[in-house]
CSV table of C-alpha atoms in Angstrom, one decimal:
chain,number,residue,atom,x,y,z
A,18,MET,CA,8.1,-14.8,7.5
A,19,SER,CA,7.6,-17.9,9.5
A,20,ASN,CA,5.4,-20.6,8.1
A,21,VAL,CA,3.5,-20.8,11.4
A,22,LEU,CA,1.8,-17.5,12.2
A,23,PRO,CA,-0.3,-16.4,15.2
A,24,THR,CA,-2.9,-14.8,13.0
A,25,VAL,CA,-3.6,-14.4,9.3
A,26,VAL,CA,-6.0,-11.8,8.1
A,27,VAL,CA,-7.4,-12.6,4.6
A,28,GLY,CA,-8.3,-9.4,2.8
A,29,ALA,CA,-6.3,-6.2,2.5
A,30,GLY,CA,-9.2,-3.8,2.4
A,31,PRO,CA,-9.9,-1.2,5.1
A,32,SER,CA,-11.5,-3.8,7.5
A,33,GLY,CA,-8.7,-6.3,7.1
A,34,ILE,CA,-6.0,-3.6,7.6
A,35,GLU,CA,-7.8,-2.1,10.6
A,36,THR,CA,-8.1,-5.6,12.1
A,37,ALA,CA,-4.4,-6.3,11.6
A,38,ILE,CA,-3.5,-3.0,13.2
A,39,GLU,CA,-5.7,-3.6,16.2
A,40,LEU,CA,-4.2,-7.1,16.7
A,41,ARG,CA,-0.6,-5.8,16.4
A,42,ARG,CA,-1.3,-3.1,18.9
A,43,ARG,CA,-2.2,-5.9,21.3
A,44,GLY,CA,1.0,-7.7,20.6
A,45,VAL,CA,-0.5,-10.3,18.2
A,46,ASP,CA,1.7,-10.8,15.1
A,47,ALA,CA,-0.9,-10.5,12.3
A,48,HIS,CA,-0.1,-10.9,8.6
A,49,VAL,CA,-2.4,-9.8,5.8
A,50,PHE,CA,-2.9,-11.7,2.5
A,51,ASP,CA,-5.0,-10.5,-0.5
A,52,ALA,CA,-5.7,-12.1,-3.9
A,53,GLY,CA,-5.2,-8.6,-5.5
A,54,PRO,CA,-3.6,-5.3,-4.6
A,55,LEU,CA,-4.1,-3.3,-1.5
A,56,GLY,CA,-7.7,-2.2,-1.3
A,57,HIS,CA,-8.6,-4.4,-4.3
A,58,THR,CA,-12.3,-3.7,-4.4
A,59,ILE,CA,-11.8,0.0,-4.3
A,60,SER,CA,-9.0,-0.3,-7.0
A,61,TRP,CA,-11.5,-1.5,-9.6
A,62,TRP,CA,-13.7,1.5,-9.2
A,63,ALA,CA,-13.6,3.8,-12.2
A,64,PRO,CA,-11.0,6.6,-11.8
A,65,GLY,CA,-12.4,9.6,-10.0
A,66,THR,CA,-15.3,7.8,-8.3
A,67,ARG,CA,-16.1,9.3,-4.9
A,68,TRP,CA,-17.3,7.5,-1.7
A,69,PHE,CA,-20.9,7.9,-0.7
A,70,SER,CA,-19.7,8.1,3.0
A,71,SER,CA,-18.1,11.1,4.6
A,72,ASN,CA,-14.4,10.9,5.4
A,73,ASP,CA,-14.7,10.4,9.1
A,74,ARG,CA,-16.8,7.3,8.6
A,75,ILE,CA,-14.3,5.5,6.4
A,76,ALA,CA,-11.2,6.5,8.3
A,77,ILE,CA,-9.5,3.5,10.0
A,78,ALA,CA,-7.2,2.8,13.0
A,79,GLY,CA,-7.7,6.3,14.4
A,80,VAL,CA,-5.9,7.9,11.4
A,81,PRO,CA,-7.8,11.0,10.1
A,82,LEU,CA,-8.7,11.0,6.4
A,83,ASN,CA,-8.3,14.5,5.0
A,84,THR,CA,-8.9,15.7,1.4
A,85,VAL,CA,-7.6,18.9,-0.2
A,86,ASP,CA,-11.1,20.4,-0.8
A,87,GLN,CA,-12.7,18.7,2.3
A,88,ALA,CA,-15.0,16.8,-0.1
A,89,LYS,CA,-15.7,13.1,0.2
A,90,ALA,CA,-12.7,11.0,-0.7
A,91,SER,CA,-12.2,9.9,-4.3
A,92,ARG,CA,-11.0,6.4,-5.2
A,93,GLU,CA,-7.4,7.7,-5.7
A,94,GLU,CA,-7.4,9.7,-2.4
A,95,TYR,CA,-8.6,6.6,-0.5
A,96,LEU,CA,-6.1,4.2,-2.0
A,97,ASN,CA,-3.3,6.7,-1.2
A,98,TYR,CA,-4.7,6.9,2.4
A,99,LEU,CA,-4.7,3.1,2.7
A,100,ARG,CA,-1.1,2.9,1.5
A,101,SER,CA,0.0,5.6,4.1
A,102,VAL,CA,-1.8,3.8,6.9
A,103,VAL,CA,-0.2,0.5,6.0
A,104,ASP,CA,3.2,2.2,5.9
A,105,GLN,CA,2.6,4.1,9.1
A,106,PHE,CA,1.9,1.0,11.1
A,107,ALA,CA,4.3,-1.3,9.2
A,108,VAL,CA,1.6,-3.8,8.5
A,109,PRO,CA,3.0,-6.9,6.7
A,110,VAL,CA,0.7,-7.2,3.6
A,111,ASN,CA,1.2,-9.9,1.0
A,112,THR,CA,-0.6,-8.8,-2.2
A,113,PHE,CA,-1.6,-11.1,-5.1
A,114,HIS,CA,-1.7,-14.1,-2.8
A,115,ARG,CA,-5.0,-15.9,-3.3
A,116,LEU,CA,-6.3,-18.2,-0.5
A,117,VAL,CA,-7.6,-21.3,-2.2
A,118,SER,CA,-7.9,-23.8,0.7
A,119,ILE,CA,-8.3,-23.8,4.4
A,120,SER,CA,-8.4,-26.9,6.7
A,121,PRO,CA,-7.8,-27.8,10.3
A,122,ILE,CA,-4.6,-29.5,11.4
A,123,GLY,CA,-4.9,-32.5,13.7
A,124,ASP,CA,-7.8,-33.2,16.1
A,125,GLN,CA,-9.1,-29.8,17.0
A,126,ALA,CA,-11.5,-31.2,19.5
A,127,HIS,CA,-8.6,-32.4,21.7
A,128,ASP,CA,-5.6,-30.5,20.5
A,129,ALA,CA,-4.8,-27.4,22.7
A,130,ASP,CA,-2.5,-26.1,20.0
A,131,ASN,CA,-5.3,-25.3,17.6
A,132,ARG,CA,-4.0,-24.5,14.0
A,133,TRP,CA,-5.3,-24.1,10.5
A,134,ARG,CA,-3.5,-24.8,7.2
A,135,LEU,CA,-4.0,-22.2,4.5
A,136,GLY,CA,-3.2,-22.9,0.9
A,137,PHE,CA,-2.2,-19.9,-1.2
A,138,ARG,CA,-1.4,-19.3,-4.8
A,139,ARG,CA,0.6,-16.2,-5.8
A,140,THR,CA,-1.1,-14.6,-8.8
A,141,LEU,CA,1.2,-13.2,-11.5
A,142,GLY,CA,-1.2,-11.1,-13.5
A,143,GLU,CA,-4.8,-10.3,-14.1
A,144,ALA,CA,-7.2,-12.2,-16.3
A,145,SER,CA,-8.6,-10.5,-19.3
A,146,ALA,CA,-12.2,-9.2,-19.2
A,147,SER,CA,-13.4,-12.0,-21.5
A,148,ASP,CA,-11.6,-14.6,-19.3
A,149,LYS,CA,-13.4,-13.3,-16.3
A,150,ARG,CA,-16.8,-13.6,-17.9
A,151,THR,CA,-16.4,-17.1,-19.4
A,152,THR,CA,-14.7,-18.7,-16.4
A,153,GLY,CA,-16.4,-16.9,-13.6
A,154,GLN,CA,-13.1,-16.2,-11.9
A,155,SER,CA,-12.7,-13.0,-9.9
A,156,THR,CA,-11.0,-9.9,-11.2
A,157,CYS,CA,-7.5,-10.8,-9.9
A,158,GLU,CA,-7.3,-14.6,-10.6
A,159,GLY,CA,-4.7,-14.2,-13.3
A,160,LEU,CA,-1.9,-16.7,-13.8
A,161,ALA,CA,-0.7,-18.5,-10.7
A,162,GLU,CA,2.4,-20.2,-9.3
A,163,ALA,CA,2.3,-23.5,-7.4
A,164,GLU,CA,0.3,-23.6,-4.2
A,165,PHE,CA,2.2,-23.0,-0.9
A,166,PHE,CA,1.0,-23.4,2.7
A,167,VAL,CA,1.0,-21.3,5.8
A,168,ASP,CA,-0.1,-22.5,9.2
A,169,ALA,CA,-1.9,-20.1,11.6
A,170,HIS,CA,-3.5,-20.3,15.0
A,171,ALA,CA,-6.3,-17.9,14.0
A,172,VAL,CA,-7.7,-16.7,10.7
A,173,VAL,CA,-9.7,-13.5,10.1
A,174,LEU,CA,-11.7,-13.6,6.9
A,175,ALA,CA,-12.2,-9.9,5.8
A,176,VAL,CA,-13.0,-10.9,2.3
A,177,GLY,CA,-15.7,-8.4,1.5
A,178,GLY,CA,-18.8,-9.2,-0.5
A,179,THR,CA,-18.5,-7.9,-4.1
A,180,ASP,CA,-16.3,-10.5,-5.8
A,181,PHE,CA,-18.3,-11.2,-9.0
A,182,PRO,CA,-20.7,-9.0,-11.1
A,183,ASN,CA,-24.2,-10.3,-11.1
A,184,ARG,CA,-25.2,-11.9,-14.4
A,185,LEU,CA,-28.2,-11.3,-16.7
A,186,GLY,CA,-28.4,-14.9,-17.9
A,187,VAL,CA,-29.1,-13.9,-21.5
A,188,PRO,CA,-27.5,-14.9,-24.9
A,189,GLY,CA,-24.4,-12.8,-25.7
A,190,GLU,CA,-23.5,-11.9,-22.2
A,191,GLU,CA,-20.1,-13.4,-22.6
A,192,LEU,CA,-19.1,-11.1,-25.5
A,193,PRO,CA,-16.0,-9.0,-24.9
A,194,HIS,CA,-17.8,-5.6,-25.1
A,195,VAL,CA,-20.1,-6.6,-22.2
A,196,ASP,CA,-18.6,-5.6,-18.8
A,197,GLY,CA,-19.8,-5.6,-15.2
A,198,TYR,CA,-17.4,-2.8,-14.3
A,199,LEU,CA,-17.1,0.8,-15.4
A,200,ARG,CA,-13.6,1.5,-16.7
A,201,GLU,CA,-11.7,4.7,-17.5
A,202,ILE,CA,-14.3,7.2,-18.8
A,203,HIS,CA,-12.0,8.3,-21.7
A,204,ARG,CA,-12.3,4.9,-23.4
A,205,TYR,CA,-16.0,5.3,-24.0
A,206,HIS,CA,-15.8,8.7,-25.8
A,207,GLY,CA,-17.9,8.8,-29.0
A,208,ARG,CA,-19.3,5.3,-28.3
A,209,ARG,CA,-22.9,4.1,-27.9
A,210,VAL,CA,-23.1,2.7,-24.4
A,211,LEU,CA,-26.1,0.8,-22.9
A,212,ILE,CA,-26.1,0.7,-19.1
A,213,VAL,CA,-28.2,-1.9,-17.4
A,214,GLY,CA,-29.3,-1.0,-13.9
A,215,GLY,CA,-31.0,1.8,-12.1
A,216,ARG,CA,-29.2,2.3,-8.8
A,217,ASN,CA,-26.1,4.2,-7.7
A,218,SER,CA,-23.5,2.4,-9.9
A,219,ALA,CA,-25.6,2.6,-13.0
A,220,VAL,CA,-26.8,6.2,-12.5
A,221,GLU,CA,-23.3,7.5,-11.7
A,222,ALA,CA,-21.9,5.7,-14.7
A,223,ALA,CA,-24.6,7.2,-17.0
A,224,ILE,CA,-23.9,10.7,-15.8
A,225,ARG,CA,-20.1,10.4,-16.0
A,226,LEU,CA,-20.2,8.8,-19.4
A,227,HIS,CA,-22.5,11.4,-20.8
A,228,ARG,CA,-20.2,14.1,-19.5
A,229,GLY,CA,-17.3,12.2,-21.1
A,230,GLY,CA,-18.8,12.3,-24.6
A,231,ALA,CA,-20.5,8.9,-24.8
A,232,ASN,CA,-24.0,8.3,-26.3
A,233,VAL,CA,-25.7,6.8,-23.3
A,234,SER,CA,-28.8,4.7,-22.9
A,235,LEU,CA,-30.2,3.4,-19.6
A,236,CYS,CA,-32.2,0.2,-19.2
A,237,TYR,CA,-34.0,-0.5,-15.9
A,238,HIS,CA,-36.6,-3.2,-15.2
A,239,ARG,CA,-38.9,-1.0,-13.1
A,240,GLU,CA,-41.2,1.8,-14.4
A,241,GLN,CA,-39.0,4.5,-12.9
A,242,LEU,CA,-35.8,5.0,-10.9
A,243,PRO,CA,-36.1,3.8,-7.3
A,244,SER,CA,-37.0,6.3,-4.6
A,245,ASP,CA,-34.0,5.2,-2.6
A,246,GLY,CA,-30.6,3.7,-3.4
A,247,ILE,CA,-29.4,6.8,-5.5
A,248,LYS,CA,-26.9,9.3,-4.1
A,249,TYR,CA,-28.9,12.5,-3.3
A,250,TRP,CA,-26.7,14.7,-5.4
A,251,LEU,CA,-27.0,12.5,-8.5
A,252,ARG,CA,-30.8,12.2,-8.7
A,253,PRO,CA,-31.6,15.7,-10.0
A,254,GLU,CA,-29.0,15.5,-12.7
A,255,ILE,CA,-30.0,12.0,-14.0
A,256,GLU,CA,-33.7,13.0,-14.0
A,257,GLY,CA,-32.9,16.1,-15.9
A,258,LEU,CA,-30.8,14.3,-18.5
A,259,ILE,CA,-33.5,11.8,-19.0
A,260,ARG,CA,-36.2,14.4,-19.3
A,261,SER,CA,-34.2,16.4,-21.9
A,262,GLY,CA,-33.5,13.2,-23.9
A,263,SER,CA,-29.7,13.6,-23.4
A,264,ILE,CA,-29.8,10.1,-22.0
A,265,GLN,CA,-32.3,7.7,-23.6
A,266,SER,CA,-34.1,5.6,-21.0
A,267,TYR,CA,-35.9,2.3,-21.3
A,268,PHE,CA,-37.9,1.7,-18.2
A,269,GLY,CA,-39.9,-1.4,-17.5
A,270,ALA,CA,-37.6,-3.3,-19.8
A,271,ARG,CA,-35.1,-6.2,-19.6
A,272,VAL,CA,-32.3,-7.3,-21.8
A,273,ALA,CA,-33.3,-10.3,-23.9
A,274,GLU,CA,-30.2,-10.8,-26.1
A,275,ILE,CA,-26.9,-9.2,-26.9
A,276,THR,CA,-25.0,-9.3,-30.2
A,277,PRO,CA,-21.7,-7.7,-31.2
A,278,SER,CA,-23.5,-4.5,-32.3
A,279,THR,CA,-27.0,-4.6,-30.9
A,280,VAL,CA,-29.0,-5.2,-27.7
A,281,THR,CA,-32.6,-6.5,-27.8
A,282,LEU,CA,-34.8,-5.4,-25.0
A,283,ARG,CA,-38.2,-6.9,-24.0
A,284,ALA,CA,-41.0,-5.5,-21.8
A,285,GLU,CA,-40.8,-6.5,-18.2
A,286,ASP,CA,-43.9,-8.6,-18.2
A,287,LEU,CA,-44.0,-9.7,-21.8
A,288,ASP,CA,-41.8,-11.8,-24.1
A,289,ASP,CA,-43.2,-11.7,-27.6
A,290,ALA,CA,-42.0,-10.1,-30.8
A,291,GLN,CA,-44.2,-7.0,-30.4
A,292,SER,CA,-42.7,-6.2,-26.9
A,293,ARG,CA,-39.1,-6.2,-28.2
A,294,THR,CA,-36.9,-3.3,-29.1
A,295,THR,CA,-33.5,-3.5,-30.7
A,296,ILE,CA,-30.9,-0.7,-30.2
A,297,ASP,CA,-27.4,-0.2,-31.5
A,298,SER,CA,-24.7,-0.5,-28.9
A,299,ASP,CA,-20.9,-0.5,-28.9
A,300,ASP,CA,-20.5,-1.3,-25.2
A,301,VAL,CA,-22.9,-2.8,-22.6
A,302,LEU,CA,-22.3,-2.2,-18.9
A,303,THR,CA,-24.3,-4.6,-16.6
A,304,LEU,CA,-24.2,-2.6,-13.4
A,305,ILE,CA,-26.7,-4.7,-11.5
A,306,GLY,CA,-24.8,-5.5,-8.3
A,307,TYR,CA,-22.2,-8.0,-7.2
A,308,ARG,CA,-22.1,-11.3,-5.4
A,309,GLN,CA,-19.7,-12.7,-2.8
A,310,ASP,CA,-17.3,-15.5,-3.4
A,311,GLN,CA,-18.4,-17.9,-0.7
A,312,SER,CA,-16.1,-20.8,-1.5
A,313,LEU,CA,-14.0,-20.3,1.7
A,314,PHE,CA,-17.2,-20.2,3.9
A,315,GLU,CA,-18.4,-23.3,2.1
A,316,GLN,CA,-15.1,-25.1,2.8
A,317,LEU,CA,-15.5,-24.3,6.5
A,318,GLY,CA,-19.2,-25.2,6.6
A,319,ILE,CA,-20.2,-21.8,8.0
A,320,VAL,CA,-22.6,-20.5,5.3
A,321,SER,CA,-26.1,-19.6,6.6
A,322,ASP,CA,-29.3,-20.6,4.8
A,323,SER,CA,-30.3,-17.0,4.4
A,324,SER,CA,-30.7,-15.6,0.9
A,325,SER,CA,-27.4,-13.7,1.3
A,326,GLY,CA,-25.5,-16.8,2.2
A,327,SER,CA,-23.8,-14.8,4.9
A,328,PRO,CA,-21.4,-16.6,7.3
A,329,LEU,CA,-22.5,-17.8,10.7
A,330,PHE,CA,-20.7,-16.1,13.5
A,331,ASP,CA,-21.0,-14.8,17.1
A,332,ALA,CA,-21.8,-11.1,17.0
A,333,GLU,CA,-20.0,-10.5,20.3
A,334,THR,CA,-16.7,-12.1,19.3
A,335,MET,CA,-16.9,-12.3,15.5
A,336,GLU,CA,-15.8,-16.0,15.8
A,337,THR,CA,-17.6,-18.5,13.6
A,338,GLU,CA,-18.6,-22.0,14.5
A,339,ARG,CA,-15.1,-23.1,13.7
A,340,GLU,CA,-12.8,-22.3,16.6
A,341,GLY,CA,-10.1,-19.8,15.6
A,342,ILE,CA,-11.9,-18.6,12.4
A,343,TYR,CA,-13.3,-15.1,12.5
A,344,VAL,CA,-15.1,-12.8,10.0
A,345,ALA,CA,-14.8,-9.0,9.8
A,346,GLY,CA,-16.1,-6.1,7.7
A,347,THR,CA,-18.6,-6.4,5.0
A,348,ALA,CA,-17.9,-10.1,4.6
A,349,VAL,CA,-20.5,-10.7,7.4
A,350,GLY,CA,-23.2,-9.5,5.1
A,351,GLY,CA,-22.8,-12.2,2.4
A,352,THR,CA,-24.2,-11.2,-0.9
A,353,GLN,CA,-26.2,-8.1,-0.2
A,354,SER,CA,-29.1,-7.1,-2.4
A,355,SER,CA,-29.6,-3.6,-3.6
A,356,HIS,CA,-30.6,-2.5,-0.1
A,357,TYR,CA,-27.2,-2.8,1.6
A,358,GLN,CA,-27.2,-3.0,5.4
A,359,VAL,CA,-23.5,-3.7,6.1
A,360,PHE,CA,-21.0,-0.9,5.2
A,361,LEU,CA,-17.5,-0.1,6.3
A,362,GLU,CA,-18.8,2.5,8.7
A,363,ASN,CA,-20.8,0.1,10.8
A,364,CYS,CA,-18.0,-2.5,10.9
A,365,HIS,CA,-15.4,-0.5,12.9
A,366,ASP,CA,-16.1,-2.4,16.1
A,367,HIS,CA,-15.2,-5.8,14.5
A,368,PRO,CA,-11.4,-5.4,14.9
A,369,ARG,CA,-11.8,-4.7,18.7
A,370,LYS,CA,-14.2,-7.6,19.2
A,371,ILE,CA,-11.8,-10.0,17.5
A,372,ALA,CA,-8.8,-8.7,19.4
A,373,ASP,CA,-10.7,-8.9,22.7
A,374,HIS,CA,-11.5,-12.5,22.1
A,375,LEU,CA,-8.1,-13.5,20.7
A,376,CYS,CA,-6.3,-11.9,23.6
A,377,GLY,CA,-8.7,-13.5,26.1
A,378,THR,CA,-9.1,-10.6,28.4
A,379,ARG,CA,-9.9,-6.9,28.3
A,380,ALA,CA,-6.9,-6.4,30.5
A,381,THR,CA,-4.8,-6.5,27.4
A,382,LEU,CA,-6.5,-3.3,26.1
A,383,PRO,CA,-4.6,0.0,26.0
A,384,GLU,CA,-4.4,2.2,29.0
A,385,VAL,CA,-7.8,3.4,30.3
A,386,SER,CA,-7.3,6.9,29.0
A,387,GLU,CA,-6.6,5.8,25.5
A,388,ARG,CA,-9.3,3.1,25.6
A,389,GLU,CA,-11.9,5.7,26.7
A,390,THR,CA,-10.8,8.0,23.9
A,391,LEU,CA,-11.3,5.3,21.3
A,392,GLU,CA,-14.6,4.2,22.7
A,393,ALA,CA,-15.8,7.9,22.8
A,394,ARG,CA,-14.8,8.4,19.2
A,395,ASP,CA,-16.7,5.3,18.1
A,396,ALA,CA,-19.8,6.4,20.1
A,397,GLY,CA,-19.6,9.8,18.5
A,398,LEU,CA,-19.4,8.3,15.0
A,399,ARG,CA,-22.5,6.1,15.7
A,400,ARG,CA,-24.4,9.2,16.8
A,401,ARG,CA,-23.5,11.1,13.6
A,402,ILE,CA,-24.6,8.2,11.5
A,403,ALA,CA,-28.0,8.2,13.2
A,404,TRP,CA,-28.4,12.0,12.8
A,405,GLN,CA,-27.0,12.3,9.3
A,406,PRO,CA,-27.6,9.0,7.5
A,407,GLU,CA,-27.2,10.7,4.1
A,408,SER,CA,-23.6,11.6,4.7
């Protein structure tokens, strides 16, 4: 691989892979780098987790996603799909290469040969759970070799938006049995698990852990589960388990303190001794959402002043205020709250916008018949999303 590349795509998730494929279809040599494995965000889902979205909405690059039972794809099925798409299109993907710095080369205001210098570190392993909590590093920081540099004329940041678990900000949160991720269900069998949260991740974890033989409690700061934000097929089961007492619920409560064997809860609007409850717990799962690593956006000076800290970019071209720097996929949403607005399924037009702008003219698009087929497919997908938002 040359040290000077036409385009570097940062992020080997579905949006990054789809962007690289679209660029390579247009004759642009695009290389992909990721700090972790292929599909890293999906890879840390608990085994057996299924997508909320239907398969046609998360398929990429025109390659159908089929499952054996026609059900929504599981984590394992989708990772297998991503591998097959990468192999089919021979996309050059460099995994466990973390981008740590990005800077312009020369006087970009007057230099026609616009370039960016990217500093990477090749990670050799994953940090332990306790290291992640105490250092704040992301889930694939690990040990790293010396930094090396790659120059590129254009950079696409498809870095997603769920790099770090949100924190509670309470004593004991750094203890090793406190985790922001649901792991293999088998490890929790016979253990007392407190789950903090009340939306999809927390509810699905509570149901799956109960089925797996854990003694599950659920703590949520509101008086009841939210009316939205829970997969429609999960709500009846979680409500039934709570009514029967199979899962103990603590509504209108927040975590006040965590010790190696207990968790102290306090009432939402009170913080005195009478409002506190202490429960025994072997594991604590803080499934309260995730935040984006915005360090690259900050280096480039393209962070908006919105609460999400989303990057500033042109919605027609996906180019940021820095010439040659683009954003794609859920990265454009910044740190999204519990009411997510940017999903994979409404980002499928990003690769084409970027390719149009980089290539400089729509004349570089595929032949009319193929282009019309692709555009018709995208229009049909948008209609199905409007008609069936729950799928």
